């Protein structure tokens, strides 16, 4: 019986964890003795900081621990959950030795710089309790709550106080009253004044797109943040969490409807006393056996803190602080890039090495990545700095390729498809939490891409009501939600890069952009740049594209020639974005001048723009100019930057599509009028033909003269009308204008005669003419072009012998017409 004697003595004692206590001593020694390279105690200053009332967490580097004591580091890594309270005690002792700390204050330890990173999928039950580092994207954050850490309870039977009852992720009462006489197991009251609470926040993270295996749904994991770690991760951030995997009771299972929530194995007897013992399987706490994994994080850090991660567009950073984060070599490279004369072109080719041509689109996307400068007015209105780009084009013109490139390159980019996205999925959804049953906001694509780029493919196939959800985000850069009692305005400071197909699958040049794209006017005006990619047959470009693609397929790595690597561009982008260029006085005047020009041209109707030029386009020009200045690391926007911005805007807005020119237009109109006159018989003229009527009257003489040439109505309607593409028409008109201007300068009056101009043009293109028929058709065409330039576009003016010649006198014979002298309208300016 001697063996059993020691057991009698130890019945009232606490079991000691010798390993944990040993670790506590070693860890305290580490804090007191560890020196950095300069020979000073590394953690001394941090410990002195802990005396301040708002601080309670000491940040310790795991690499320092390994350097100090390898065995201690290994034990902490393997038995983290078991040893954690003892490490916190070591920090408390260390802080108390250094200064005056309140007795009741709790301290915590956070460990950083853990070498290996795990994916969410790799977290299995093997890793429970050990120290691991996982990464993912935050998709949902809950409000911060107080959590009970250790409770002080009052026994309602004998009034004795039971102190420090540890809480295990759920409300835990003492199992039995500590008073030996009292056998109360049920009736306890929590004394909130003497209990200890701690800040507590739940965050849900999800696997990032890059880590996802094919065909799998992204896994998510609940993260529990405590003390100073709360509010350190916002929805959309890609973060690393260091902590340990734990098992918690699945509370949501208990309240699942349709399941009998048998949470207690004890059943109350008749007198209210408990009847101990098992009462069959139905009374067993079967529901208590459901547990789920959660992750208790002690430290949160952005995944790639230097470039990417959270601070890619942090407003607090300055160019100086970014320079300090780089190594000397990296900084030299950034400086070398800023001095590069060909930087604009080199960045374009390095970003999109696999896409051939489409230089304007590349430039537009590059400027979008640099972005303009966001400003806030005195009243607090914010003016956006982000640039929105839309690419419209035929199938197989590398639209999605651009989107994918940007998504891979930009640290905070979200790729989504228009057809598969709902309004809530793009902006934000209000969902009910399973456990606390309160409403929380779940971030959508635009919120996740805050301070980044949101790429939306198949933009035209979105439902109209879903497109409306983007209006506010595109201009005001916020998302307002009023649902289920939640009123919130969330930030969505994102650039939108959208790709859309034209209505009929292919782009129809004879229609305007508005008719080609299934987008509403408000959305169209919110895009700064519109790019049209038309799949034209052109021998030279087709050959170049085919060579490029075959080359890419046969020699994948070697065929890409980048001037700069993607990391270098990221660094440069981060550095250049810190500049806030101001607009110089001459640039201001230049911008105003160009805007006036755009507006006038929009009103004149010579070349109809894709949509009305509004003040938004003026703001677009300012943003693009700032972006150009940023790219060259300038503190001031110079006229050359404005010039490039204007050129891009001009390319994208004006003359995007231009219908073919119908040279037989007035003949057809006259024919229609003749038919109408024959058919009228006392009926009213239809509204739609009122315009034709006017035209008919103005050009009545000309048409009458042409009809008397023996061309009858029937034969005319059967003849196909003579059409020219707008580009060809513009080319001929520019040729004629330049020739006439030259002749005016030389004061050669004979060359200004209409017949001389026609003959000069035919001589210019004589290499293209093979037969007499062709010569006659070309001559007729150029005469009609001149006629149109005079009577429709008012670019040329006809002068007869007596001076200005009115259009009603133009019915003379051919010889008289040839005598007409042509001059260029002095107000006409040649467009680039």
CSV table of C-alpha atoms in Angstrom, one decimal, residues 447-638:
chain,number,residue,atom,x,y,z
A,447,UNK,CA,-14.6,46.6,-52.4
A,448,UNK,CA,-12.0,43.8,-52.6
A,449,UNK,CA,-10.3,45.8,-55.4
A,450,UNK,CA,-10.2,49.0,-53.3
A,451,UNK,CA,-7.0,50.9,-54.2
A,452,UNK,CA,-6.5,48.5,-57.1
A,453,UNK,CA,-8.0,47.5,-60.4
A,454,UNK,CA,-11.3,45.7,-61.0
A,455,UNK,CA,-11.3,43.9,-64.4
A,456,UNK,CA,-14.8,43.2,-65.7
A,457,UNK,CA,-15.0,41.0,-68.7
A,458,UNK,CA,-18.2,40.7,-70.9
A,459,UNK,CA,-19.3,44.1,-69.6
A,460,UNK,CA,-22.1,44.4,-72.2
A,461,UNK,CA,-23.7,41.2,-71.1
A,462,UNK,CA,-24.5,42.4,-67.6
A,463,UNK,CA,-28.1,43.0,-66.6
A,464,UNK,CA,-29.0,46.7,-66.7
A,465,UNK,CA,-29.9,46.7,-63.0
A,466,UNK,CA,-26.5,45.3,-62.2
A,467,UNK,CA,-24.8,48.0,-64.3
A,468,UNK,CA,-26.6,50.7,-62.3
A,469,UNK,CA,-24.9,49.4,-59.1
A,470,UNK,CA,-21.5,50.5,-60.6
A,471,UNK,CA,-22.6,54.1,-61.3
A,472,UNK,CA,-21.8,55.4,-57.9
A,473,UNK,CA,-18.5,53.4,-57.5
A,474,UNK,CA,-17.2,54.7,-60.8
A,475,UNK,CA,-17.7,58.4,-60.1
A,476,UNK,CA,-18.0,59.0,-56.4
A,477,UNK,CA,-15.8,56.0,-55.5
A,478,UNK,CA,-18.1,54.8,-52.7
A,479,UNK,CA,-20.7,52.1,-52.3
A,480,UNK,CA,-23.8,53.0,-50.2
A,481,UNK,CA,-25.8,50.3,-48.6
A,482,UNK,CA,-29.1,50.5,-46.8
A,483,UNK,CA,-30.3,47.0,-46.2
A,484,UNK,CA,-31.6,45.1,-43.2
A,485,UNK,CA,-31.0,47.9,-40.8
A,486,UNK,CA,-27.4,48.4,-42.0
A,487,UNK,CA,-26.6,51.9,-43.3
A,488,UNK,CA,-23.1,52.1,-44.5
A,489,UNK,CA,-20.9,53.9,-47.0
A,490,UNK,CA,-18.0,51.8,-48.1
A,491,UNK,CA,-14.9,52.8,-50.0
A,492,UNK,CA,-14.4,51.6,-53.5
A,493,UNK,CA,-11.5,53.6,-54.8
A,494,UNK,CA,-10.9,51.4,-57.7
A,495,UNK,CA,-10.1,51.8,-61.4
A,496,UNK,CA,-12.4,49.8,-63.7
A,497,UNK,CA,-11.0,48.0,-66.7
A,498,UNK,CA,-13.9,46.7,-68.7
A,499,UNK,CA,-14.1,44.6,-71.9
A,500,UNK,CA,-17.2,44.5,-74.1
A,501,UNK,CA,-18.3,42.9,-77.4
A,502,UNK,CA,-20.3,45.0,-79.9
A,503,UNK,CA,-24.0,44.3,-80.3
A,504,UNK,CA,-23.9,42.0,-83.4
A,505,UNK,CA,-20.7,40.2,-82.4
A,506,UNK,CA,-18.8,42.3,-84.9
A,507,UNK,CA,-18.2,46.1,-84.9
A,508,UNK,CA,-20.4,47.8,-87.5
A,509,UNK,CA,-18.5,50.8,-88.8
A,510,UNK,CA,-21.6,52.4,-90.4
A,511,UNK,CA,-23.2,52.9,-86.9
A,512,UNK,CA,-22.1,55.0,-84.1
A,513,UNK,CA,-20.4,53.6,-81.0
A,514,UNK,CA,-23.6,54.2,-79.0
A,515,UNK,CA,-25.5,51.8,-81.4
A,516,UNK,CA,-22.7,49.3,-81.4
A,517,UNK,CA,-22.4,48.9,-77.7
A,518,UNK,CA,-25.2,47.9,-75.4
A,519,UNK,CA,-24.3,50.4,-72.6
A,520,UNK,CA,-26.3,53.3,-71.1
A,521,UNK,CA,-25.1,56.9,-71.7
A,522,UNK,CA,-24.3,57.5,-68.0
A,523,UNK,CA,-22.0,54.5,-67.9
A,524,UNK,CA,-20.3,55.5,-71.2
A,525,UNK,CA,-19.6,59.0,-70.0
A,526,UNK,CA,-17.9,57.6,-66.8
A,527,UNK,CA,-15.2,55.8,-68.8
A,528,UNK,CA,-12.2,58.1,-69.4
A,529,UNK,CA,-10.9,56.1,-72.4
A,530,UNK,CA,-12.8,54.0,-74.9
A,531,UNK,CA,-10.7,51.8,-77.2
A,532,UNK,CA,-12.2,50.2,-80.3
A,533,UNK,CA,-10.4,47.1,-81.6
A,534,UNK,CA,-11.6,46.2,-85.1
A,535,UNK,CA,-10.5,43.0,-86.7
A,536,UNK,CA,-9.5,44.3,-90.1
A,537,UNK,CA,-7.9,42.3,-92.9
A,538,UNK,CA,-4.5,43.8,-93.6
A,539,UNK,CA,-1.7,41.8,-95.1
A,540,UNK,CA,1.1,43.4,-93.1
A,541,UNK,CA,-0.5,43.3,-89.7
A,542,UNK,CA,-1.9,39.8,-90.3
A,543,UNK,CA,1.6,38.5,-91.2
A,544,UNK,CA,3.1,40.2,-88.1
A,545,UNK,CA,0.5,38.8,-85.7
A,546,UNK,CA,0.8,35.3,-87.2
A,547,UNK,CA,4.6,35.4,-86.8
A,548,UNK,CA,4.2,36.6,-83.2
A,549,UNK,CA,1.7,33.9,-82.3
A,550,UNK,CA,3.7,31.1,-83.9
A,551,UNK,CA,6.8,32.3,-82.3
A,552,UNK,CA,5.1,32.4,-78.9
A,553,UNK,CA,3.9,28.8,-79.3
A,554,UNK,CA,7.2,27.4,-80.5
A,555,UNK,CA,9.6,29.2,-78.1
A,556,UNK,CA,7.6,30.2,-75.1
A,557,UNK,CA,10.3,31.7,-72.9
A,558,UNK,CA,12.7,33.0,-75.4
A,559,UNK,CA,10.2,34.8,-77.6
A,560,UNK,CA,9.4,37.3,-74.8
A,561,UNK,CA,11.8,40.2,-74.7
A,562,UNK,CA,11.1,42.4,-71.7
A,563,UNK,CA,13.2,45.5,-71.1
A,564,UNK,CA,12.2,45.5,-67.5
A,565,UNK,CA,11.0,42.7,-65.3
A,566,UNK,CA,7.6,42.8,-63.7
A,567,UNK,CA,9.1,43.3,-60.2
A,568,UNK,CA,11.1,46.3,-61.4
A,569,UNK,CA,7.9,47.8,-62.9
A,570,UNK,CA,6.0,47.2,-59.6
A,571,UNK,CA,8.7,49.0,-57.7
A,572,UNK,CA,8.8,51.9,-60.1
A,573,UNK,CA,5.0,52.1,-60.1
A,574,UNK,CA,4.9,52.2,-56.3
A,575,UNK,CA,7.6,54.9,-56.2
A,576,UNK,CA,6.1,57.0,-59.0
A,577,UNK,CA,2.6,56.9,-57.4
A,578,UNK,CA,3.9,58.9,-54.5
A,579,UNK,CA,4.3,62.0,-56.7
A,580,UNK,CA,1.5,64.5,-56.6
A,581,UNK,CA,2.0,66.6,-59.7
A,582,UNK,CA,0.6,70.1,-59.9
A,583,UNK,CA,-0.7,71.6,-63.1
A,584,UNK,CA,1.5,74.5,-64.3
A,585,UNK,CA,0.1,77.8,-65.7
A,586,UNK,CA,0.8,77.1,-69.3
A,587,UNK,CA,-0.6,73.6,-69.0
A,588,UNK,CA,-3.8,75.0,-67.6
A,589,UNK,CA,-4.2,77.3,-70.6
A,590,UNK,CA,-3.3,74.5,-73.0
A,591,UNK,CA,-6.0,72.1,-71.4
A,592,UNK,CA,-8.6,74.9,-71.6
A,593,UNK,CA,-7.7,75.5,-75.3
A,594,UNK,CA,-7.9,71.8,-76.2
A,595,UNK,CA,-11.2,71.3,-74.4
A,596,UNK,CA,-12.7,74.3,-76.3
A,597,UNK,CA,-11.5,72.7,-79.5
A,598,UNK,CA,-13.1,69.4,-78.6
A,599,UNK,CA,-16.4,71.1,-77.8
A,600,UNK,CA,-16.5,73.2,-80.9
A,601,UNK,CA,-15.7,70.2,-83.1
A,602,UNK,CA,-18.4,68.2,-81.3
A,603,UNK,CA,-21.0,70.9,-82.1
A,604,UNK,CA,-19.9,71.6,-85.7
A,605,UNK,CA,-21.0,68.1,-86.8
A,606,UNK,CA,-18.2,67.6,-89.4
A,607,UNK,CA,-16.9,64.6,-87.5
A,608,UNK,CA,-19.5,63.4,-85.0
A,609,UNK,CA,-17.9,62.1,-81.9
A,610,UNK,CA,-18.9,58.8,-80.3
A,611,UNK,CA,-20.9,60.7,-77.6
A,612,UNK,CA,-21.2,64.2,-76.3
A,613,UNK,CA,-18.0,65.8,-75.0
A,614,UNK,CA,-18.9,66.7,-71.4
A,615,UNK,CA,-17.0,68.1,-68.4
A,616,UNK,CA,-16.1,64.5,-67.5
A,617,UNK,CA,-13.9,64.4,-70.6
A,618,UNK,CA,-12.2,67.5,-69.4
A,619,UNK,CA,-11.5,65.9,-66.1
A,620,UNK,CA,-10.3,62.8,-67.9
A,621,UNK,CA,-7.8,64.9,-69.7
A,622,UNK,CA,-6.5,66.4,-66.4
A,623,UNK,CA,-6.3,62.9,-64.9
A,624,UNK,CA,-4.4,61.5,-67.9
A,625,UNK,CA,-2.0,64.4,-67.9
A,626,UNK,CA,-1.3,63.9,-64.2
A,627,UNK,CA,-0.7,60.2,-64.8
A,628,UNK,CA,1.8,61.0,-67.6
A,629,UNK,CA,3.6,63.4,-65.3
A,630,UNK,CA,3.7,60.7,-62.6
A,631,UNK,CA,5.1,58.2,-65.0
A,632,UNK,CA,8.0,60.5,-65.7
A,633,UNK,CA,8.4,61.3,-61.9
A,634,UNK,CA,7.6,65.0,-62.5
A,635,UNK,CA,6.2,67.3,-59.8
A,636,UNK,CA,4.6,69.5,-62.4
A,637,UNK,CA,2.3,68.7,-65.4
A,638,UNK,CA,3.9,70.1,-68.5
